[in-house]
Coordinates of C-alpha atoms in Angstrom, one line a residue:
M1 CA 21.0 34.9 15.0
E2 CA 17.4 34.0 14.0
V3 CA 16.6 30.3 14.1
D4 CA 13.8 28.9 11.9
V5 CA 11.2 27.0 13.9
L6 CA 9.8 24.0 12.0
K7 CA 6.1 23.3 12.0
Y8 CA 6.6 19.8 13.5
P9 CA 9.3 18.6 15.9
A10 CA 12.2 16.6 14.6
V11 CA 11.1 13.0 13.9
R12 CA 12.6 10.4 16.2
N13 CA 12.7 6.6 16.2
Y14 CA 10.2 4.8 18.5
I15 CA 11.8 2.0 20.4
A16 CA 10.4 0.1 23.5
G17 CA 7.5 2.5 23.9
Q18 CA 9.6 5.7 23.8
F19 CA 10.7 8.2 21.2
V20 CA 14.4 8.3 21.1
A21 CA 16.8 10.5 19.2
D22 CA 19.5 8.9 17.0
A23 CA 22.5 11.2 17.6
S24 CA 24.7 9.2 15.2
A25 CA 22.4 9.4 12.3
R26 CA 22.4 11.7 9.3
T27 CA 19.2 13.8 9.0
L28 CA 17.0 14.6 6.1
E29 CA 14.7 17.6 5.7
V30 CA 11.0 16.7 5.3
F31 CA 9.1 18.9 2.8
S32 CA 5.4 19.6 2.6
P33 CA 4.6 19.0 -1.1
I34 CA 1.7 21.6 -0.7
S35 CA 4.0 24.5 -0.2
G36 CA 7.5 23.2 -0.8
S37 CA 8.5 24.3 2.7
V38 CA 10.6 22.3 5.2
I39 CA 8.3 21.1 8.0
S40 CA 10.5 18.7 10.0
T41 CA 13.6 16.6 9.8
V42 CA 14.0 12.8 10.0
P43 CA 17.0 10.6 11.0
L44 CA 18.5 8.2 8.6
S45 CA 19.3 5.5 11.1
G46 CA 21.5 2.5 10.6
M47 CA 22.1 -0.9 12.0
E48 CA 22.7 0.3 15.6
A49 CA 19.1 1.7 15.8
L50 CA 17.7 -1.4 14.1
N51 CA 19.4 -3.7 16.6
Q52 CA 17.9 -1.7 19.5
A53 CA 14.4 -2.0 17.9
V54 CA 14.8 -5.7 17.2
E55 CA 16.0 -6.3 20.8
A56 CA 13.0 -4.5 22.2
A57 CA 10.7 -6.5 19.9
R58 CA 12.4 -9.8 20.9
G59 CA 12.0 -8.9 24.6
A60 CA 8.3 -8.2 24.1
F61 CA 7.5 -11.2 22.0
P62 CA 7.3 -14.0 24.6
V63 CA 4.7 -12.2 26.7
W64 CA 2.8 -10.7 23.8
S65 CA 2.5 -14.0 21.9
A66 CA 1.3 -15.8 25.0
V67 CA -1.7 -13.4 25.3
P68 CA -4.8 -15.1 23.8
I69 CA -5.8 -13.5 20.5
K70 CA -9.2 -12.5 21.8
E71 CA -7.5 -10.4 24.4
R72 CA -4.9 -9.0 22.0
V73 CA -7.6 -7.6 19.7
Q74 CA -9.2 -5.7 22.5
I75 CA -6.4 -3.2 22.1
F76 CA -7.4 -2.8 18.5
Y77 CA -11.0 -2.2 19.4
R78 CA -9.8 0.7 21.6
Y79 CA -7.4 1.8 19.0
K80 CA -10.1 2.0 16.3
T81 CA -12.1 4.3 18.6
L82 CA -9.0 6.5 19.0
L83 CA -8.5 6.7 15.2
E84 CA -12.1 7.8 14.9
K85 CA -11.7 10.4 17.7
N86 CA -8.5 11.8 16.1
L87 CA -9.7 11.6 12.5
A88 CA -9.3 15.3 11.8
E89 CA -5.7 15.5 13.2
L90 CA -4.6 12.3 11.3
T91 CA -6.2 13.7 8.1
A92 CA -4.2 16.9 8.5
L93 CA -1.0 15.1 9.0
V94 CA -1.5 13.0 5.8
R95 CA -2.3 16.1 3.8
E96 CA 0.6 18.1 5.2
E97 CA 3.3 15.5 4.5
N98 CA 1.9 13.8 1.4
G99 CA 0.0 16.6 -0.4
K100 CA -3.3 14.9 -0.8
T101 CA -6.5 16.9 -0.8
T102 CA -8.4 17.0 2.6
D103 CA -11.0 14.6 1.3
E104 CA -8.4 12.1 0.0
A105 CA -6.5 12.3 3.2
R106 CA -9.6 11.7 5.3
A107 CA -10.5 8.7 3.0
E108 CA -7.1 7.3 3.7
V109 CA -7.5 7.4 7.4
E110 CA -11.0 6.0 7.1
K111 CA -9.5 3.1 5.2
A112 CA -7.0 2.6 8.1
I113 CA -10.0 2.4 10.4
E114 CA -11.5 -0.3 8.2
L115 CA -8.3 -2.2 8.3
T116 CA -8.2 -2.0 12.1
E117 CA -11.7 -3.2 12.2
F118 CA -10.7 -6.3 10.2
A119 CA -7.9 -7.1 12.6
C120 CA -10.5 -7.1 15.4
S121 CA -12.3 -10.0 13.5
L122 CA -9.2 -12.2 13.4
P123 CA -10.2 -14.4 16.4
Q124 CA -13.1 -15.7 14.3
L125 CA -10.9 -16.4 11.3
V126 CA -8.0 -18.2 13.0
A127 CA -9.9 -20.6 15.2
G128 CA -7.9 -23.9 15.3
E129 CA -9.0 -27.1 13.6
L130 CA -9.6 -30.3 15.5
M131 CA -10.5 -33.8 14.2
E132 CA -10.5 -37.4 15.4
V133 CA -8.4 -38.9 12.6
S134 CA -8.4 -42.4 14.0
A135 CA -10.0 -44.3 16.9
G136 CA -8.9 -42.4 20.0
V137 CA -6.5 -40.2 18.1
E138 CA -7.0 -36.5 17.6
C139 CA -5.2 -34.0 15.4
R140 CA -5.2 -30.3 16.1
V141 CA -3.9 -27.4 14.0
D142 CA -3.2 -23.9 15.4
R143 CA -1.7 -20.8 14.0
K144 CA 1.3 -19.3 15.8
P145 CA 3.1 -16.0 15.2
L146 CA 6.5 -15.9 13.6
G147 CA 8.3 -13.6 16.0
V148 CA 9.8 -10.3 15.0
V149 CA 8.6 -9.1 11.6
A150 CA 9.1 -5.9 9.6
S151 CA 7.0 -3.6 7.4
I152 CA 8.6 -1.2 4.9
A153 CA 6.0 1.4 3.8
P154 CA 5.9 3.9 0.9
F155 CA 5.3 7.6 0.6
N156 CA 2.0 7.6 -1.1
F157 CA -0.2 6.4 1.8
P158 CA 1.6 7.3 5.1
N159 CA -1.4 6.3 7.2
M160 CA -3.2 3.5 5.3
V161 CA -0.3 1.3 4.2
P162 CA 1.1 0.9 7.7
H163 CA -2.4 -0.3 8.6
W164 CA -2.1 -3.0 5.9
T165 CA 0.4 -4.7 8.1
V166 CA 0.6 -3.4 11.7
P167 CA -2.9 -4.4 13.0
N168 CA -2.9 -7.9 11.4
A169 CA 0.7 -8.8 12.2
I170 CA 0.5 -7.6 15.8
A171 CA -3.0 -9.0 16.5
L172 CA -1.7 -12.4 15.3
G173 CA 1.0 -12.3 18.0
N174 CA 4.0 -10.9 16.2
C175 CA 6.1 -7.9 17.2
M176 CA 6.7 -5.4 14.5
I177 CA 9.5 -3.1 13.1
L178 CA 7.9 -0.4 10.9
K179 CA 10.1 1.5 8.5
P180 CA 8.1 4.5 7.0
S181 CA 9.1 6.3 3.9
E182 CA 11.6 9.0 4.8
Q183 CA 9.6 11.4 2.7
V184 CA 6.5 11.0 5.0
P185 CA 7.7 10.0 8.5
I186 CA 5.3 12.1 10.7
S187 CA 2.1 10.0 10.6
A188 CA 3.8 6.9 11.8
G189 CA 4.8 8.5 15.2
R190 CA 1.2 9.4 15.8
I191 CA 0.1 5.9 15.0
A192 CA 2.5 4.6 17.7
E193 CA 1.2 7.1 20.3
L194 CA -2.4 6.1 19.7
L195 CA -1.6 2.4 19.9
K196 CA 0.2 3.0 23.2
E197 CA -2.8 4.9 24.5
A198 CA -4.9 2.0 23.5
G199 CA -2.8 -0.3 25.7
L200 CA -0.3 -1.9 23.3
P201 CA 2.7 -3.1 25.4
D202 CA 6.1 -1.4 24.9
G203 CA 8.3 -3.1 22.4
V204 CA 5.5 -4.7 20.4
L205 CA 5.6 -1.9 17.8
N206 CA 8.9 -0.2 17.0
I207 CA 9.6 2.4 14.4
V208 CA 13.0 3.0 12.8
H209 CA 13.5 5.7 10.2
G210 CA 16.0 5.7 7.4
D211 CA 16.7 5.2 3.7
K212 CA 18.3 2.5 1.7
E213 CA 20.8 1.5 4.4
I214 CA 18.0 0.7 6.9
V215 CA 16.0 -1.3 4.3
E216 CA 19.1 -3.4 3.6
A217 CA 19.7 -3.9 7.3
I218 CA 16.1 -5.1 7.8
C219 CA 16.6 -7.6 4.9
D220 CA 19.8 -8.9 6.4
H221 CA 18.9 -9.0 10.1
S222 CA 18.9 -12.6 11.3
D223 CA 16.2 -12.0 14.0
I224 CA 13.6 -10.6 11.6
K225 CA 11.5 -13.5 10.3
A226 CA 9.4 -11.8 7.7
V227 CA 9.5 -8.6 5.6
S228 CA 6.7 -6.9 3.8
F229 CA 7.4 -4.1 1.3
V230 CA 5.3 -1.7 -0.7
G231 CA 7.0 0.6 -3.3
S232 CA 8.4 0.6 -6.8
T233 CA 9.0 -2.6 -8.8
K234 CA 12.7 -1.9 -9.1
I235 CA 13.1 -1.8 -5.3
A236 CA 10.5 -4.5 -4.6
K237 CA 12.7 -7.0 -6.6
V238 CA 15.8 -6.1 -4.7
V239 CA 14.0 -6.4 -1.3
Y240 CA 12.5 -9.7 -2.2
Q241 CA 15.7 -11.2 -3.5
R242 CA 17.7 -9.9 -0.5
A243 CA 15.2 -10.9 2.2
T244 CA 14.6 -14.4 0.8
S245 CA 18.3 -15.0 0.3
N246 CA 18.5 -14.5 4.0
L247 CA 15.9 -17.2 4.5
K248 CA 13.0 -14.8 5.4
R249 CA 9.5 -14.8 4.3
C250 CA 8.9 -11.8 2.0
V251 CA 6.0 -10.3 0.1
A252 CA 7.0 -7.2 -1.9
L253 CA 4.4 -5.2 -3.8
G254 CA 5.7 -3.1 -6.7
G255 CA 4.4 -0.7 -9.3
A256 CA 1.7 -0.9 -11.9
K257 CA 0.5 0.2 -15.3
N258 CA -3.2 -0.4 -15.0
H259 CA -5.2 -0.5 -18.2
L260 CA -8.8 0.7 -18.5
L261 CA -10.5 -1.0 -21.5
V262 CA -13.2 1.3 -22.8
L263 CA -15.7 -0.3 -25.3
P264 CA -18.1 1.6 -27.6
D265 CA -21.2 0.5 -25.6
A266 CA -19.9 1.9 -22.3
H267 CA -22.1 4.4 -20.5
V268 CA -20.6 7.7 -21.6
D269 CA -21.0 9.8 -18.4
M270 CA -20.2 7.0 -15.9
T271 CA -17.2 5.9 -17.9
A272 CA -15.8 9.5 -18.3
S273 CA -16.2 10.4 -14.7
N274 CA -14.7 7.1 -13.5
V275 CA -11.7 7.2 -15.8
A276 CA -11.0 10.8 -14.9
A277 CA -11.2 10.0 -11.2
S278 CA -9.0 6.9 -11.6
M279 CA -6.2 8.7 -13.3
S280 CA -6.2 11.8 -11.1
G281 CA -7.1 10.6 -7.6
C282 CA -4.3 11.0 -5.1
A283 CA -2.5 13.0 -7.9
G284 CA -2.1 9.6 -9.7
Q285 CA 0.3 8.5 -7.0
R286 CA -1.3 5.1 -6.3
C287 CA -0.5 1.7 -7.7
M288 CA -4.2 1.3 -8.6
A289 CA -4.4 4.5 -10.7
G290 CA -5.8 4.0 -14.2
S291 CA -2.9 5.4 -16.2
A292 CA -3.5 3.8 -19.6
M293 CA -6.9 3.8 -21.3
V294 CA -7.3 1.4 -24.2
A295 CA -10.0 2.9 -26.5
V296 CA -11.6 0.1 -28.4
G297 CA -13.2 1.2 -31.7
A298 CA -15.3 4.3 -32.0
V299 CA -15.4 5.9 -28.5
E300 CA -14.9 9.5 -29.4
P301 CA -17.9 10.7 -27.4
I302 CA -16.5 9.1 -24.3
I303 CA -13.0 10.7 -24.9
S304 CA -14.6 14.1 -25.4
R305 CA -16.6 13.8 -22.2
L306 CA -13.5 12.5 -20.4
V307 CA -11.6 15.7 -21.3
E308 CA -14.5 17.8 -20.0
E309 CA -14.5 15.9 -16.7
A310 CA -10.7 16.2 -16.4
R311 CA -10.9 20.0 -16.9
K312 CA -13.0 20.1 -13.7
I313 CA -10.0 18.8 -11.8
V314 CA -8.1 21.8 -10.5
P315 CA -4.7 21.7 -8.8
G316 CA -4.9 23.0 -5.3
K317 CA -8.7 22.6 -5.1
N318 CA -9.7 19.0 -5.9
L319 CA -6.2 17.8 -7.1
G320 CA -3.4 17.4 -4.6
S321 CA 0.3 17.8 -5.2
V322 CA 2.9 15.2 -6.2
I323 CA 5.4 14.2 -3.6
S324 CA 8.5 16.2 -4.7
Q325 CA 10.0 18.6 -7.2
Q326 CA 11.9 15.6 -8.6
A327 CA 8.6 13.8 -9.1
K328 CA 7.0 16.8 -10.8
E329 CA 10.0 17.1 -13.2
R330 CA 9.9 13.3 -14.0
I331 CA 6.1 13.3 -14.7
E332 CA 6.4 16.4 -17.0
R333 CA 9.3 14.8 -18.8
Y334 CA 7.1 11.8 -19.7
I335 CA 4.5 14.1 -21.1
T336 CA 7.0 16.0 -23.2
E337 CA 8.6 12.9 -24.5
A338 CA 5.2 11.5 -25.6
E339 CA 4.4 14.7 -27.4
Q340 CA 7.7 14.7 -29.2
A341 CA 7.1 11.0 -30.2
G342 CA 3.8 12.0 -31.9
A343 CA 1.1 11.7 -29.3
H344 CA -1.7 14.3 -29.1
I345 CA -2.1 16.2 -25.9
L346 CA -5.8 16.8 -25.3
L347 CA -5.3 18.4 -21.9
D348 CA -1.9 19.6 -20.7
G349 CA -1.1 19.7 -17.0
R350 CA 2.5 20.8 -17.2
N351 CA 3.7 24.0 -15.4
A352 CA 0.7 24.0 -13.1
V353 CA 0.9 26.8 -10.4
V354 CA -1.4 27.2 -7.4
P355 CA -1.9 30.8 -6.3
G356 CA -0.5 31.2 -2.8
Q357 CA 1.4 27.9 -3.1
E358 CA 3.7 28.8 -6.0
D359 CA 6.5 26.6 -4.6
G360 CA 4.3 23.5 -4.2
Y361 CA 4.8 20.5 -6.4
Y362 CA 1.7 20.4 -8.7
V363 CA 1.0 18.7 -12.0
G364 CA -2.4 19.3 -13.6
P365 CA -4.6 16.6 -15.1
T366 CA -3.2 15.5 -18.4
V367 CA -4.9 13.5 -21.2
I368 CA -2.8 12.3 -24.1
D369 CA -4.4 10.6 -27.1
H370 CA -2.9 8.4 -29.8
V371 CA -0.2 7.0 -27.6
T372 CA 1.4 3.9 -29.1
P373 CA 2.3 0.8 -27.0
D374 CA 6.0 1.3 -27.6
M375 CA 6.1 4.7 -26.0
A376 CA 7.6 5.0 -22.5
I377 CA 4.5 6.6 -21.2
A378 CA 2.5 3.5 -22.3
R379 CA 4.9 1.0 -20.7
E380 CA 6.3 2.7 -17.6
E381 CA 4.7 3.8 -14.3
V382 CA 4.4 7.6 -14.4
F383 CA 2.9 8.0 -11.0
G384 CA 1.2 11.3 -11.7
P385 CA -2.3 12.5 -12.9
V386 CA -1.6 11.5 -16.5
L387 CA -3.8 9.3 -18.8
A388 CA -2.3 7.8 -21.9
I389 CA -5.0 6.8 -24.5
I390 CA -4.0 3.8 -26.7
R391 CA -6.2 2.9 -29.7
A392 CA -7.3 -0.7 -30.4
H393 CA -9.5 -2.0 -33.2
D394 CA -11.2 -4.7 -31.2
L395 CA -11.3 -6.3 -27.7
D396 CA -8.7 -9.0 -28.5
E397 CA -6.2 -6.3 -29.6
A398 CA -7.0 -4.4 -26.4
L399 CA -6.4 -7.4 -24.3
A400 CA -3.1 -8.1 -26.1
I401 CA -1.9 -4.6 -25.2
E402 CA -2.9 -5.2 -21.5
N403 CA -1.3 -8.7 -21.4
A404 CA 1.9 -7.3 -22.8
S405 CA 2.5 -5.1 -19.8
N406 CA 5.2 -6.3 -17.3
Y407 CA 2.9 -5.3 -14.5
G408 CA -0.3 -6.8 -13.3
N409 CA -2.0 -5.0 -10.4
A410 CA -5.3 -4.0 -12.0
A411 CA -7.3 -3.9 -15.2
S412 CA -10.8 -2.6 -15.8
V413 CA -13.4 -2.8 -18.6
F414 CA -16.2 -0.4 -19.2
T415 CA -19.1 -1.9 -21.1
Q416 CA -22.8 -2.7 -20.7
S417 CA -22.3 -6.2 -22.0
G418 CA -22.0 -8.9 -19.4
G419 CA -20.5 -11.3 -21.9
L420 CA -17.7 -8.9 -22.9
A421 CA -17.1 -8.1 -19.3
R422 CA -16.7 -11.8 -18.5
Y423 CA -14.3 -12.2 -21.4
V424 CA -12.1 -9.5 -20.0
M425 CA -12.4 -10.9 -16.5
E426 CA -11.1 -14.3 -17.7
N427 CA -8.4 -13.0 -20.0
A428 CA -6.8 -9.9 -18.5
S429 CA -3.5 -10.5 -16.8
A430 CA -4.0 -8.8 -13.5
G431 CA -4.7 -9.7 -9.9
M432 CA -7.6 -7.2 -9.5
I433 CA -10.2 -6.7 -12.1
G434 CA -12.9 -4.0 -12.4
V435 CA -16.1 -3.9 -14.4
N436 CA -17.2 -0.2 -14.8
I437 CA -15.0 0.6 -11.8
G438 CA -11.9 2.7 -12.4
V439 CA -10.1 1.7 -9.2
P440 CA -11.0 -1.9 -8.4
V441 CA -9.5 -2.1 -4.9
P442 CA -11.0 -5.0 -2.9
R443 CA -12.3 -4.2 0.6
E444 CA -11.7 -6.3 3.6
P445 CA -11.8 -9.3 4.0
F446 CA -10.6 -9.5 0.4
S447 CA -6.9 -9.0 0.1
F448 CA -4.9 -6.6 -2.0
G449 CA -2.5 -8.2 -4.4
G450 CA -1.3 -8.1 -8.1
W451 CA 0.3 -10.4 -10.5
N452 CA 3.5 -10.4 -12.6
E453 CA 6.0 -7.6 -11.7
S454 CA 3.5 -5.9 -9.4
K455 CA 4.0 -8.5 -6.7
F456 CA 6.8 -10.8 -5.6
G457 CA 6.2 -13.6 -3.1
A458 CA 3.3 -15.7 -1.9
C459 CA 0.2 -14.7 0.1
D460 CA -0.8 -11.1 0.7
I461 CA -0.3 -8.5 3.5
T462 CA -4.0 -7.6 3.8
G463 CA -7.3 -9.5 4.2
K464 CA -7.7 -13.2 4.9
S465 CA -4.6 -14.1 2.9
S466 CA -2.4 -12.1 5.3
I467 CA -3.1 -14.7 8.0
E468 CA -1.0 -17.2 6.1
F469 CA 1.9 -14.8 5.7
W470 CA 2.0 -13.6 9.3
T471 CA 1.6 -17.0 11.0
Q472 CA 3.0 -20.6 10.9
L473 CA 1.1 -23.8 11.6
K474 CA 1.6 -26.0 14.6
K475 CA 0.1 -29.6 14.3
V476 CA -0.5 -31.7 17.5
T477 CA -1.5 -35.3 17.4
T478 CA -2.7 -36.9 20.7
K479 CA -3.9 -40.2 22.0
W480 CA -5.1 -40.7 25.6
N481 CA -7.2 -43.9 25.4
P482 CA -5.1 -47.1 25.6
E483 CA -8.2 -49.3 25.0
S484 CA -8.8 -47.9 21.6
R485 CA -8.2 -50.2 18.6
T486 CA -4.8 -49.7 17.1
N487 CA -3.9 -49.5 13.4
W488 CA -1.1 -48.2 11.2
M489 CA -1.9 -44.7 12.5
S490 CA -1.8 -45.4 16.2

């Protein structure tokens, strides 16, 4: 009997510095979106595996948290070098399991390198405060780690999003449980191997694979002190409610419907190329994608140029695949429903086929004009390379359309007027604003985080704001001088 040999070994959990099989778990096939072929399998672990991972993390925490932070980050200096050394391999893994183009996959790993670099700077950002608050009395404030924490990552950035949490949380003295998406579980194992090679002690990082069951177990586990989540708004709400009901810290990032407001004075070529790249980059599978363009007034030349730019985006060449056959069908259903509702399709990406990868999950770039705000494609997160153009008579109407969205990750304005740009900056309802930028992602040390139903919880999981989430304050008041004058304080 002939046995198929998968391209990658079966994925295993990573506990206490070792890859371990979970014989009791169900398994799921892992598909490459590029070809539609099975490339590995992943275990869908449950509470028993999570308990083992948490026990390993609890055992490692006393020693790890006692290491001075300037020594802890030395591991991440070495790790950053290993990421750079293994850039090509890590890029190939992201492309294989997620479907990105090679350039996009490389950019994702390069962003992970930047995130690691930021973690190396944490000793300068968390230096304790000290003040003489009364004669002979000093107060000192230090930041201390929480203990065992967890990070639940999505499918769309299998390398970058774990680096939103793992370097900062661990450098600050915590021990981590990482739960990657079951659709893209391979990159996480390589991250663990490189961290161990860099000198990370066993048990500080543990990886448990699974689906809904393991997410619920993480939210319920009494020894996990904080949970971060990145994914859809529907699941983000559930995770936030469940984790906080169990008295945990939680920040849960959800979906988006980012509006690009295009004004008549916008630079035609720059706007067209930026909007096309925003809606199609990473096949539209990013929560910062520009999925709704609000055309303010007479912007026909920009729309025409936009369609020309979008035609240059070719599936299998400079446009990657979407994550699954189900995703492809869902995206194309949105397009069809918009067409049936009266919208005009200027560029149709349905039924895209890449020669040689006929079973891959591809959707071509799609531009749809005269979408009305009540249509599903205008309100809901499509998560594909699709741009809905909504018409507005003036800027206030455009802002009203943007403000009416349940989401609030990003909004951008394209204009050559500083005054109009400022007006949008002050009145758009989003946590990240762009001016003549289609994807206004802040770079370190500025943190990533949206408003409204794009984010639940306080603080952020990246940048300076993450320090507040991953640590707790300890205040110490001391007096050693008995001769000092006393008052109500001392």
